[in-house]
C-alpha cells in the first residue's frame, strides 16, 4: 500500500454508506473531512545530542467533545494514517454510542530503540506540546493507548498534564488507559480483546447471520487464525481459547507463522515470544517463514490484529476464511473489501469489532470525572438486599412446611454485589450487543446494504448527522 491510500480507503467505505443516507446538502462532506491535523517537531536532548521527533494529533470531528482516540508510537506513523484512524474513531464512537468525537495521534518513533527513561522524557515533552494547543484535555481531547503505547505512557502523560494544570480537579481524565493506581479502570488493558470476544459471541447468537458466512453451531471447536499477538490479538485469542473452546490454529507474527492442529496454547506462545522475540521454535508447532501467506489459510475465523492494509487487492482473492473479525483498524483495504464481499466472505468491521477499547475508555473517563470507583456506593447495599430476599424466601418456605436450601454456588454468585470489573464487563457486553443489533437491522432490512461494514457506517452517519442537525449547522 502506498502512503496516502489508507485515508482514501476509509473515505471510500464512508462514501458508499453515506450515499444511502438522506443527508442535507453539504453535510456528507462536512462529516467526511478531517477538521484539523497538528504536526509538531520537537527536540529532546538524549545521549549527548538533540534528537528531533515528529508527532501528530488529528481531530476528525468535533460534533461531540471531548474528541477521543489513541496515540501510536511507530516509525511508520504519518499524517495520512492518523487522519484515517481519527475518522475511524468518529464513526466507531457514534456506532457504539460513546459521546465523543474522533481523534488520533502518533509519534514517529521506534519505542524499542529507546530505554524507559528516554521514552518518559520524550512522552512528557510530547504531552507538553499537545497541551499547549488543547490537544490533550479532559474536556476537549482525551488520548489513549494504541500501537506501541500502553498504561505506562498514559501514566506519564497524565502526570505531565497534571503538572501543567494543577488547578484542574479533572486532570486525571485527560487520558484513558492509565494504570489502576493512577486513576485507571479495571478491565481497560484487555478491553479491546474482550469487546472482540463479545462481538463474535453476539454474531454467533444469530443463525441467519451465521448462515450468510457459511457457518453454523457455536464457537466451540471453531478454527481461528490470528495475525499479531500484541495486546489486542493476545487477549482476544486467549479469551476465545480459554472461555469459548475455540482452536487458535495459527498465529502470524513479525518473524513468521506457527500452526498446530487442535490449537496453540496462546498464553505459552506469548511467553515464548517474550523470551525469544518471535514465534519461531515454539514447541509442538509448525513454523512458516512467510507468515503473511497464512492469512490465506482455510479457517472459520480470521482475526487480523496487527496493522492496516494487510488484506489488499493482491491477496483478497486467495483469502479462504469464512468470517473476518477486524481487530486492527483498517486491516482490509476498500478494494479488498469489495472483492471479499463479492466472494461471500463476511466481515465484522473494525469500527464495531474493536470498539471495546474506547467503550471502556469512556467508562474510565466517567469514573475520573465522578471521582469515585464504580460500584463503591452500591455494592454492599446490593448485597444486603440480596441477603434479605434469600432470608425471606427461606422463611416463607419454612412457614409453608417445606425445607429447601439454596446451593452454595447459587448463593455465592447471587449474594455478592458487583465489583468494578463486573460492571465494566456488563457495560461492555451490553454496548456490543446493542450496536450489533442496530447494525444487523440495517444489514437485513435495507436491500441496498450488502454488508455489515456498510450497515455500521449507515448507523454511525445517521447519528452524526442528527447531532449536526441539532447543532443548527
Ligand atoms: N486506540 C484505541 C482504538 O483505536 C482506543 C481509543 C480510546 O480508547 O480512546 O480504538
Short mmCIF file of C-alpha atoms and ligand atoms in Angstrom, two decimals:
data_model
loop_
_atom_site.label_atom_id
_atom_site.label_comp_id
_atom_site.label_asym_id
_atom_site.label_seq_id
_atom_site.Cartn_x
_atom_site.Cartn_y
_atom_site.Cartn_z
CA UNK A 1 0.00 0.00 0.00
CA UNK A 2 1.33 3.42 -0.85
CA UNK A 3 1.17 6.30 1.62
CA UNK A 4 -1.95 8.34 1.14
CA UNK A 5 -4.19 5.42 0.49
CA UNK A 6 -5.38 4.43 3.99
CA UNK A 7 -7.38 7.61 4.41
CA UNK A 8 -8.72 7.26 0.87
CA UNK A 9 -9.75 3.71 1.67
CA UNK A 10 -11.69 4.79 4.77
CA UNK A 11 -13.30 7.58 2.75
CA UNK A 12 -14.39 5.11 0.08
CA UNK A 13 -16.08 2.96 2.68
CA UNK A 14 -17.72 6.03 4.21
CA UNK A 15 -18.91 7.32 0.79
CA UNK A 16 -20.53 4.01 -0.06
CA UNK A 17 -22.67 4.19 3.08
CA UNK A 18 -23.27 7.95 3.12
CA UNK A 19 -24.82 7.66 -0.36
CA UNK A 20 -27.57 5.56 1.25
CA UNK A 21 -28.35 8.09 3.97
CA UNK A 22 -30.62 11.03 3.30
CA UNK A 23 -28.42 13.99 4.22
CA UNK A 24 -28.93 17.75 3.77
CA UNK A 25 -26.72 19.29 1.02
CA UNK A 26 -23.09 19.53 2.04
CA UNK A 27 -23.37 17.55 5.25
CA UNK A 28 -21.81 14.43 3.74
CA UNK A 29 -18.62 16.33 3.00
CA UNK A 30 -18.64 18.05 6.39
CA UNK A 31 -18.77 14.68 8.12
CA UNK A 32 -16.14 13.08 5.85
CA UNK A 33 -13.37 15.66 6.07
CA UNK A 34 -10.80 15.76 8.82
CA UNK A 35 -11.17 19.04 10.75
CA UNK A 36 -7.51 19.60 11.56
CA UNK A 37 -4.16 17.90 11.93
CA UNK A 38 -1.44 19.38 14.04
CA UNK A 39 2.14 18.42 13.25
CA UNK A 40 4.81 19.08 15.83
CA UNK A 41 8.56 18.71 15.62
CA UNK A 42 10.27 18.92 18.96
CA UNK A 43 13.77 18.29 20.20
CA UNK A 44 14.84 16.30 23.22
CA UNK A 45 18.44 16.18 24.42
CA UNK A 46 19.33 12.49 24.71
CA UNK A 47 22.62 10.59 24.65
CA UNK A 48 24.56 13.84 24.30
CA UNK A 49 22.73 15.18 21.25
CA UNK A 50 19.43 16.83 20.40
CA UNK A 51 17.04 14.40 18.72
CA UNK A 52 14.11 15.78 16.75
CA UNK A 53 10.83 13.87 16.89
CA UNK A 54 7.79 14.31 14.64
CA UNK A 55 4.35 13.91 16.16
CA UNK A 56 0.74 14.38 15.06
CA UNK A 57 -2.66 14.84 16.61
CA UNK A 58 -5.51 14.81 14.19
CA UNK A 59 -9.06 15.87 15.05
CA UNK A 60 -11.55 14.41 12.63
CA UNK A 61 -14.86 15.57 14.03
CA UNK A 62 -15.86 17.79 16.94
CA UNK A 63 -19.59 17.21 16.69
CA UNK A 64 -19.15 15.86 20.21
CA UNK A 65 -16.45 16.84 22.66
CA UNK A 66 -14.09 15.77 24.01
CA UNK A 67 -12.68 14.09 20.95
CA UNK A 68 -11.10 10.72 21.59
CA UNK A 69 -8.54 8.35 20.19
CA UNK A 70 -5.24 6.66 20.85
CA UNK A 71 -1.65 7.74 20.41
CA UNK A 72 0.51 5.44 18.36
CA UNK A 73 4.28 5.08 18.65
CA UNK A 74 5.71 3.63 15.43
CA UNK A 75 8.22 4.63 12.79
CA UNK A 76 5.56 4.27 10.12
CA UNK A 77 3.26 6.95 11.62
CA UNK A 78 2.33 9.63 9.10
CA UNK A 79 -0.34 12.27 8.56
CA UNK A 80 -2.45 10.18 6.21
CA UNK A 81 -2.53 7.33 8.72
CA UNK A 82 -3.51 9.43 11.76
CA UNK A 83 -6.24 11.12 9.70
CA UNK A 84 -7.66 7.77 8.61
CA UNK A 85 -7.53 6.48 12.19
CA UNK A 86 -9.14 9.68 13.54
CA UNK A 87 -12.00 9.29 11.06
CA UNK A 88 -12.49 5.68 12.17
CA UNK A 89 -12.69 6.92 15.78
CA UNK A 90 -15.53 9.29 14.86
CA UNK A 91 -17.58 6.51 13.26
CA UNK A 92 -16.67 3.98 15.98
CA UNK A 93 -17.79 6.27 18.82
CA UNK A 94 -21.04 7.10 17.02
CA UNK A 95 -21.79 3.43 16.34
CA UNK A 96 -21.36 2.32 19.95
CA UNK A 97 -22.91 5.49 21.36
CA UNK A 98 -19.88 6.73 23.18
CA UNK A 99 -20.31 10.53 23.38
CA UNK A 100 -17.04 11.58 21.80
CA UNK A 101 -15.78 13.00 18.51
CA UNK A 102 -12.89 11.27 16.72
CA UNK A 103 -9.20 11.98 17.06
CA UNK A 104 -5.88 10.14 16.78
CA UNK A 105 -2.25 10.88 17.39
CA UNK A 106 1.10 9.43 16.66
CA UNK A 107 4.79 9.83 17.17
CA UNK A 108 7.32 8.65 14.58
CA UNK A 109 9.49 6.60 16.86
CA UNK A 110 10.57 3.02 17.32
CA UNK A 111 9.94 2.59 21.06
CA UNK A 112 12.34 -0.36 21.18
CA UNK A 113 15.25 1.91 20.27
CA UNK A 114 14.95 3.93 23.46
CA UNK A 115 15.24 3.00 27.11
CA UNK A 116 12.47 3.65 29.61
CA UNK A 117 13.88 6.93 30.98
CA UNK A 118 14.34 8.27 27.48
CA UNK A 119 10.83 7.28 26.44
CA UNK A 120 9.48 9.03 29.51
CA UNK A 121 11.26 12.28 28.63
CA UNK A 122 10.07 12.10 25.03
CA UNK A 123 6.48 11.36 26.11
CA UNK A 124 6.42 14.18 28.67
CA UNK A 125 7.73 16.62 26.06
CA UNK A 126 5.14 15.47 23.51
CA UNK A 127 2.41 15.93 26.16
CA UNK A 128 3.59 19.48 26.76
CA UNK A 129 3.34 20.25 23.04
CA UNK A 130 -0.17 18.76 22.85
CA UNK A 131 -1.32 20.55 26.00
CA UNK A 132 -0.25 23.95 24.65
CA UNK A 133 -2.83 23.51 21.90
CA UNK A 134 -5.58 21.84 23.96
CA UNK A 135 -4.90 18.59 22.14
CA UNK A 136 -4.85 16.86 25.50
CA UNK A 137 -7.56 18.00 27.90
CA UNK A 138 -10.34 16.27 29.90
CA UNK A 139 -12.98 18.40 28.19
CA UNK A 140 -11.55 18.68 24.69
CA UNK A 141 -9.23 15.88 23.67
CA UNK A 142 -8.56 12.65 25.54
CA UNK A 143 -5.80 10.37 24.19
CA UNK A 144 -5.48 6.66 24.97
CA UNK A 145 -3.15 3.76 24.22
CA UNK A 146 -2.68 2.43 20.71
CA UNK A 147 0.08 0.51 18.92
CA UNK A 148 3.38 0.98 20.78
CA UNK A 149 1.85 2.68 23.83
CA UNK A 150 0.17 1.39 26.98
CA UNK A 151 -0.52 2.09 30.63
CA UNK A 152 2.98 3.34 31.27
CA UNK A 153 2.86 6.07 28.62
CA UNK A 154 -0.64 7.11 29.71
CA UNK A 155 0.56 7.48 33.33
CA UNK A 156 3.40 9.75 32.17
CA UNK A 157 1.03 11.82 30.08
CA UNK A 158 -1.49 12.18 32.94
CA UNK A 159 1.27 13.25 35.28
CA UNK A 160 2.75 15.73 32.80
CA UNK A 161 -0.70 17.21 32.21
CA UNK A 162 -1.40 17.47 35.97
CA UNK A 163 1.84 19.40 36.47
CA UNK A 164 0.83 21.86 33.77
CA UNK A 165 -2.73 22.23 35.15
CA UNK A 166 -2.52 21.72 38.92
CA UNK A 167 -5.78 23.58 39.46
CA UNK A 168 -7.78 21.20 37.23
CA UNK A 169 -9.66 18.79 39.51
CA UNK A 170 -10.46 16.63 36.48
CA UNK A 171 -6.84 16.42 35.31
CA UNK A 172 -6.80 12.59 35.55
CA UNK A 173 -9.48 12.43 32.86
CA UNK A 174 -7.04 13.94 30.31
CA UNK A 175 -6.09 10.43 29.13
CA UNK A 176 -7.57 6.96 29.49
CA UNK A 177 -5.87 3.59 29.65
CA UNK A 178 -3.97 4.61 32.80
CA UNK A 179 -2.79 2.04 35.34
CA UNK A 180 -5.27 1.34 38.16
CA UNK A 181 -3.07 3.09 40.70
CA UNK A 182 -3.02 6.19 38.52
CA UNK A 183 -6.79 6.53 38.07
CA UNK A 184 -7.36 3.75 35.55
CA UNK A 185 -10.31 1.39 35.48
CA UNK A 186 -10.45 -2.38 35.91
CA UNK A 187 -10.50 -4.22 32.59
CA UNK A 188 -9.14 -1.47 30.31
CA UNK A 189 -5.96 -3.35 29.31
CA UNK A 190 -7.92 -6.28 27.87
CA UNK A 191 -10.97 -4.21 26.84
CA UNK A 192 -10.42 -4.33 23.08
CA UNK A 193 -9.85 -8.10 23.20
CA UNK A 194 -12.87 -8.58 25.45
CA UNK A 195 -15.00 -6.45 23.11
CA UNK A 196 -13.90 -8.58 20.15
CA UNK A 197 -14.91 -11.72 22.04
CA UNK A 198 -18.31 -10.23 22.87
CA UNK A 199 -18.74 -9.14 19.24
CA UNK A 200 -18.03 -12.66 17.98
CA UNK A 201 -20.31 -14.23 20.59
CA UNK A 202 -23.08 -11.85 19.56
CA UNK A 203 -22.60 -12.73 15.88
CA UNK A 204 -22.88 -16.40 16.80
CA UNK A 205 -26.23 -15.76 18.50
CA UNK A 206 -27.77 -15.01 15.09
CA UNK A 207 -28.26 -18.12 12.92
CA UNK A 208 -29.22 -16.06 9.85
CA UNK A 209 -26.01 -14.04 10.07
CA UNK A 210 -24.00 -17.25 10.57
CA UNK A 211 -25.65 -18.74 7.52
CA UNK A 212 -24.54 -15.79 5.42
CA UNK A 213 -20.97 -16.57 6.47
CA UNK A 214 -21.40 -20.28 5.74
CA UNK A 215 -21.03 -21.12 9.43
CA UNK A 216 -23.25 -22.90 11.93
CA UNK A 217 -23.32 -24.05 15.54
CA UNK A 218 -21.50 -22.35 18.36
CA UNK A 219 -17.95 -21.12 18.87
CA UNK A 220 -16.69 -24.36 20.34
CA UNK A 221 -14.14 -26.03 18.04
CA UNK A 222 -14.08 -23.19 15.51
CA UNK A 223 -10.67 -22.86 13.84
CA UNK A 224 -9.18 -19.41 14.13
CA UNK A 225 -6.16 -17.70 12.57
CA UNK A 226 -4.84 -14.63 14.41
CA UNK A 227 -2.40 -12.09 13.00
CA UNK A 228 -0.49 -10.24 15.71
CA UNK A 229 -0.14 -11.28 19.34
CA UNK A 230 0.14 -7.78 20.79
CA UNK A 231 -2.25 -6.54 23.47
CA UNK A 232 -5.36 -6.85 21.32
CA UNK A 233 -4.50 -10.08 19.46
CA UNK A 234 -3.30 -11.83 22.59
CA UNK A 235 -6.39 -11.06 24.65
CA UNK A 236 -8.95 -11.98 22.02
CA UNK A 237 -7.13 -15.22 21.18
CA UNK A 238 -6.64 -16.12 24.85
CA UNK A 239 -10.28 -15.45 25.77
CA UNK A 240 -11.65 -17.35 22.76
CA UNK A 241 -9.40 -20.29 23.54
CA UNK A 242 -9.91 -20.49 27.31
CA UNK A 243 -13.55 -19.39 27.58
CA UNK A 244 -15.20 -20.36 24.27
CA UNK A 245 -13.22 -23.51 23.37
CA UNK A 246 -12.07 -22.15 20.03
CA UNK A 247 -8.95 -23.60 18.41
CA UNK A 248 -6.34 -20.96 17.60
CA UNK A 249 -4.78 -22.99 14.80
CA UNK A 250 -2.33 -20.36 13.51
CA UNK A 251 -0.67 -17.23 14.85
CA UNK A 252 1.13 -14.87 12.48
CA UNK A 253 3.84 -12.63 13.93
CA UNK A 254 6.67 -10.48 12.59
CA UNK A 255 9.10 -13.38 12.11
CA UNK A 256 6.66 -15.88 10.59
CA UNK A 257 3.66 -18.03 11.44
CA UNK A 258 3.19 -21.03 13.72
CA UNK A 259 0.41 -23.58 13.37
CA UNK A 260 -0.78 -26.59 15.30
CA UNK A 261 -3.69 -28.89 14.63
CA UNK A 262 -6.02 -28.73 17.64
CA UNK A 263 -4.76 -25.27 18.52
CA UNK A 264 -1.78 -23.43 20.02
CA UNK A 265 -1.51 -22.64 23.72
CA UNK A 266 -1.79 -18.85 23.46
CA UNK A 267 -0.52 -18.00 26.94
CA UNK A 268 2.55 -20.22 26.40
CA UNK A 269 3.13 -18.77 22.93
CA UNK A 270 3.08 -15.25 24.31
CA UNK A 271 5.69 -16.29 26.88
CA UNK A 272 7.80 -17.78 24.08
CA UNK A 273 7.59 -14.52 22.11
CA UNK A 274 8.64 -12.60 25.22
CA UNK A 275 11.64 -14.82 25.73
CA UNK A 276 12.83 -15.26 22.15
CA UNK A 277 11.41 -12.24 20.32
CA UNK A 278 9.35 -14.30 17.87
CA UNK A 279 7.20 -17.36 17.24
CA UNK A 280 9.95 -19.47 15.61
CA UNK A 281 10.85 -22.55 17.62
CA UNK A 282 7.60 -22.74 19.58
CA UNK A 283 7.45 -26.36 20.76
CA UNK A 284 4.91 -28.60 19.05
CA UNK A 285 4.12 -26.12 16.29
CA UNK A 286 4.92 -25.99 12.60
CA UNK A 287 6.80 -22.81 11.58
CA UNK A 288 6.49 -20.94 8.28
CA UNK A 289 8.89 -18.14 7.44
CA UNK A 290 6.43 -16.40 5.15
CA UNK A 291 3.85 -15.59 7.81
CA UNK A 292 1.63 -13.43 5.63
CA UNK A 293 0.81 -16.45 3.49
CA UNK A 294 -1.06 -17.86 6.50
CA UNK A 295 -3.68 -15.11 6.12
CA UNK A 296 -4.85 -17.24 3.20
CA UNK A 297 -5.21 -20.44 5.23
CA UNK A 298 -8.52 -22.25 5.28
CA UNK A 299 -10.22 -21.49 8.63
CA UNK A 300 -13.53 -20.46 10.18
CA UNK A 301 -12.50 -17.05 11.50
CA UNK A 302 -9.54 -14.86 10.55
CA UNK A 303 -8.63 -12.17 13.08
CA UNK A 304 -6.19 -9.58 11.71
CA UNK A 305 -4.96 -7.83 14.88
CA UNK A 306 -1.78 -6.15 13.68
CA UNK A 307 -1.83 -3.17 11.31
CA UNK A 308 -3.81 -1.64 8.49
CA UNK A 309 -3.98 -2.79 4.85
CA UNK A 310 -2.77 -6.36 5.31
CA UNK A 311 -5.60 -7.68 3.14
CA UNK A 312 -5.41 -5.87 -0.16
CA UNK A 313 -6.36 -6.28 -3.81
CA UNK A 314 -3.48 -8.73 -4.42
CA UNK A 315 -4.27 -11.30 -1.71
CA UNK A 316 -8.01 -10.78 -1.14
CA UNK A 317 -8.87 -13.30 -3.86
CA UNK A 318 -6.96 -16.02 -2.01
CA UNK A 319 -8.46 -15.48 1.46
CA UNK A 320 -10.32 -18.64 2.47
CA UNK A 321 -11.65 -17.67 5.91
CA UNK A 322 -15.43 -17.71 6.13
CA UNK A 323 -15.58 -14.83 8.56
CA UNK A 324 -13.13 -11.99 9.25
CA UNK A 325 -13.17 -10.22 12.60
CA UNK A 326 -11.29 -6.93 12.22
CA UNK A 327 -9.33 -6.44 15.43
CA UNK A 328 -6.91 -3.92 13.93
CA UNK A 329 -8.09 -0.64 12.47
CA UNK A 330 -8.36 -0.84 8.69
CA UNK A 331 -6.77 -4.26 8.04
CA UNK A 332 -8.79 -4.63 4.81
CA UNK A 333 -8.48 -2.03 2.06
CA UNK A 334 -11.63 -0.74 0.31
CA UNK A 335 -10.66 -2.64 -2.87
CA UNK A 336 -10.13 -5.89 -0.98
CA UNK A 337 -13.36 -5.35 0.89
CA UNK A 338 -15.28 -5.26 -2.39
CA UNK A 339 -13.57 -8.45 -3.60
CA UNK A 340 -14.32 -10.27 -0.35
CA UNK A 341 -17.94 -9.15 -0.43
CA UNK A 342 -18.35 -10.47 -3.95
CA UNK A 343 -16.99 -13.82 -2.83
CA UNK A 344 -19.38 -14.00 0.12
CA UNK A 345 -16.83 -13.58 2.90
CA UNK A 346 -18.50 -11.87 5.85
CA UNK A 347 -16.50 -9.15 7.61
CA UNK A 348 -17.28 -7.91 11.12
CA UNK A 349 -15.91 -4.41 10.64
CA UNK A 350 -13.28 -2.61 12.72
CA UNK A 351 -15.48 0.29 13.75
CA UNK A 352 -17.72 -2.19 15.54
CA UNK A 353 -15.43 -5.12 16.34
CA UNK A 354 -12.62 -3.25 18.09
CA UNK A 355 -14.78 -0.61 19.80
CA UNK A 356 -14.32 -2.27 23.21
CA UNK A 357 -11.23 -0.19 23.88
CA UNK A 358 -12.86 3.17 23.50
CA UNK A 359 -16.01 1.95 25.25
CA UNK A 360 -14.09 1.08 28.42
CA UNK A 361 -12.10 4.31 27.96
CA UNK A 362 -15.44 6.08 28.19
CA UNK A 363 -16.18 4.29 31.49
CA UNK A 364 -12.74 5.32 32.77
CA UNK A 365 -13.32 8.95 31.80
CA UNK A 366 -16.71 8.93 33.59
CA UNK A 367 -15.06 7.33 36.65
CA UNK A 368 -12.39 10.04 36.71
CA UNK A 369 -14.93 12.86 36.41
CA UNK A 370 -17.11 11.36 39.14
CA UNK A 371 -14.01 10.88 41.34
CA UNK A 372 -15.30 7.54 42.64
CA UNK A 373 -14.70 3.89 41.87
CA UNK A 374 -17.58 2.22 40.08
CA UNK A 375 -19.76 0.19 42.43
CA UNK A 376 -18.33 1.75 45.61
CA UNK A 377 -21.65 3.19 46.73
CA UNK A 378 -23.93 0.36 45.69
CA UNK A 379 -22.03 -2.86 46.28
CA UNK A 380 -22.80 -3.57 49.94
CA UNK A 381 -26.30 -2.20 49.64
CA UNK A 382 -26.97 -4.57 46.78
CA UNK A 383 -25.59 -7.46 48.85
CA UNK A 384 -27.78 -6.54 51.84
CA UNK A 385 -30.90 -6.54 49.67
CA UNK A 386 -29.98 -9.90 48.14
CA UNK A 387 -29.49 -11.33 51.64
CA UNK A 388 -32.90 -10.00 52.65
CA UNK A 389 -34.56 -11.70 49.71
CA UNK A 390 -32.84 -15.05 50.31
CA UNK A 391 -33.74 -14.96 54.03
CA UNK A 392 -37.36 -14.10 53.27
CA UNK A 393 -37.65 -16.91 50.71
CA UNK A 394 -36.25 -19.35 53.23
CA UNK A 395 -38.68 -18.11 55.93
CA UNK A 396 -41.63 -18.44 53.54
CA UNK A 397 -40.64 -21.96 52.54
CA UNK A 398 -40.22 -22.97 56.21
CA UNK A 399 -43.64 -21.44 57.06
CA UNK A 400 -45.20 -23.38 54.19
CA UNK A 401 -43.78 -26.52 55.67
CA UNK A 402 -41.17 -27.44 53.07
CA UNK A 403 -37.49 -27.23 53.68
CA UNK A 404 -35.30 -26.13 50.82
CA UNK A 405 -31.82 -24.81 50.85
CA UNK A 406 -30.05 -22.79 48.21
CA UNK A 407 -26.92 -24.31 46.69
CA UNK A 408 -23.64 -22.76 47.77
CA UNK A 409 -22.82 -21.95 44.15
CA UNK A 410 -26.03 -20.04 43.71
CA UNK A 411 -25.55 -18.21 46.99
CA UNK A 412 -22.01 -17.06 46.31
CA UNK A 413 -22.94 -15.92 42.81
CA UNK A 414 -26.22 -14.24 43.75
CA UNK A 415 -25.42 -12.67 47.09
CA UNK A 416 -22.26 -10.86 46.07
CA UNK A 417 -22.58 -7.25 44.87
CA UNK A 418 -20.84 -6.26 41.65
CA UNK A 419 -17.21 -5.07 41.62
CA UNK A 420 -15.84 -2.57 39.15
CA UNK A 421 -14.63 -5.30 36.79
CA UNK A 422 -18.07 -6.89 36.66
CA UNK A 423 -19.73 -3.56 35.97
CA UNK A 424 -17.22 -2.81 33.22
CA UNK A 425 -17.82 -6.19 31.58
CA UNK A 426 -21.57 -5.79 31.85
CA UNK A 427 -21.43 -2.32 30.28
CA UNK A 428 -19.14 -3.52 27.52
CA UNK A 429 -21.23 -6.60 26.74
CA UNK A 430 -24.39 -4.51 26.59
CA UNK A 431 -22.68 -2.00 24.30
CA UNK A 432 -21.50 -4.69 21.89
CA UNK A 433 -24.90 -6.41 21.78
CA UNK A 434 -26.80 -3.17 21.30
CA UNK A 435 -24.56 -1.91 18.48
CA UNK A 436 -24.69 -5.29 16.74
CA UNK A 437 -28.48 -5.26 16.78
CA UNK A 438 -28.54 -1.79 15.22
CA UNK A 439 -26.09 -2.84 12.53
CA UNK A 440 -27.78 -6.13 11.74
CA UNK A 441 -31.18 -4.49 11.42
CA UNK A 442 -29.82 -2.24 8.67
CA UNK A 443 -27.94 -5.16 7.05
CA UNK A 444 -31.03 -7.39 6.92
CA UNK A 445 -33.75 -4.83 6.29
CA UNK A 446 -32.30 -2.39 3.79
CA UNK A 447 -31.86 -4.12 0.41
CA UNK A 448 -29.26 -1.59 -0.68
CA UNK A 449 -26.97 -2.58 2.20
CA UNK A 450 -24.91 -5.61 1.22
CA UNK A 451 -22.50 -5.97 4.10
CA UNK A 452 -22.04 -5.32 7.81
CA UNK A 453 -19.49 -2.58 7.23
CA UNK A 454 -21.88 -0.51 5.16
CA UNK A 455 -24.56 -1.13 7.79
CA UNK A 456 -22.19 0.04 10.54
CA UNK A 457 -21.36 3.22 8.63
CA UNK A 458 -25.05 3.89 7.93
CA UNK A 459 -25.87 3.70 11.65
CA UNK A 460 -22.91 5.93 12.53
CA UNK A 461 -23.53 8.51 9.79
CA UNK A 462 -27.21 8.83 10.71
CA UNK A 463 -26.29 9.51 14.33
CA UNK A 464 -23.61 12.06 13.48
CA UNK A 465 -26.00 13.80 11.06
CA UNK A 466 -28.61 14.08 13.82
CA UNK A 467 -26.10 15.77 16.10
CA UNK A 468 -25.08 18.23 13.37
CA UNK A 469 -28.72 18.99 12.61
CA UNK A 470 -29.50 19.62 16.26
CA UNK A 471 -26.49 21.95 16.43
CA UNK A 472 -28.10 24.03 13.71
CA UNK A 473 -25.39 23.51 11.11
N1 LIG B 1 -6.64 3.17 20.31
C1 LIG B 1 -7.90 2.53 20.57
C2 LIG B 1 -8.76 2.50 19.31
O1 LIG B 1 -8.26 2.53 18.22
C3 LIG B 1 -8.60 3.10 21.79
C4 LIG B 1 -9.00 4.53 21.71
C5 LIG B 1 -9.51 5.11 23.01
O2 LIG B 1 -9.67 4.38 23.97
O3 LIG B 1 -9.73 6.32 23.05
O4 LIG B 1 -9.95 2.36 19.35
#
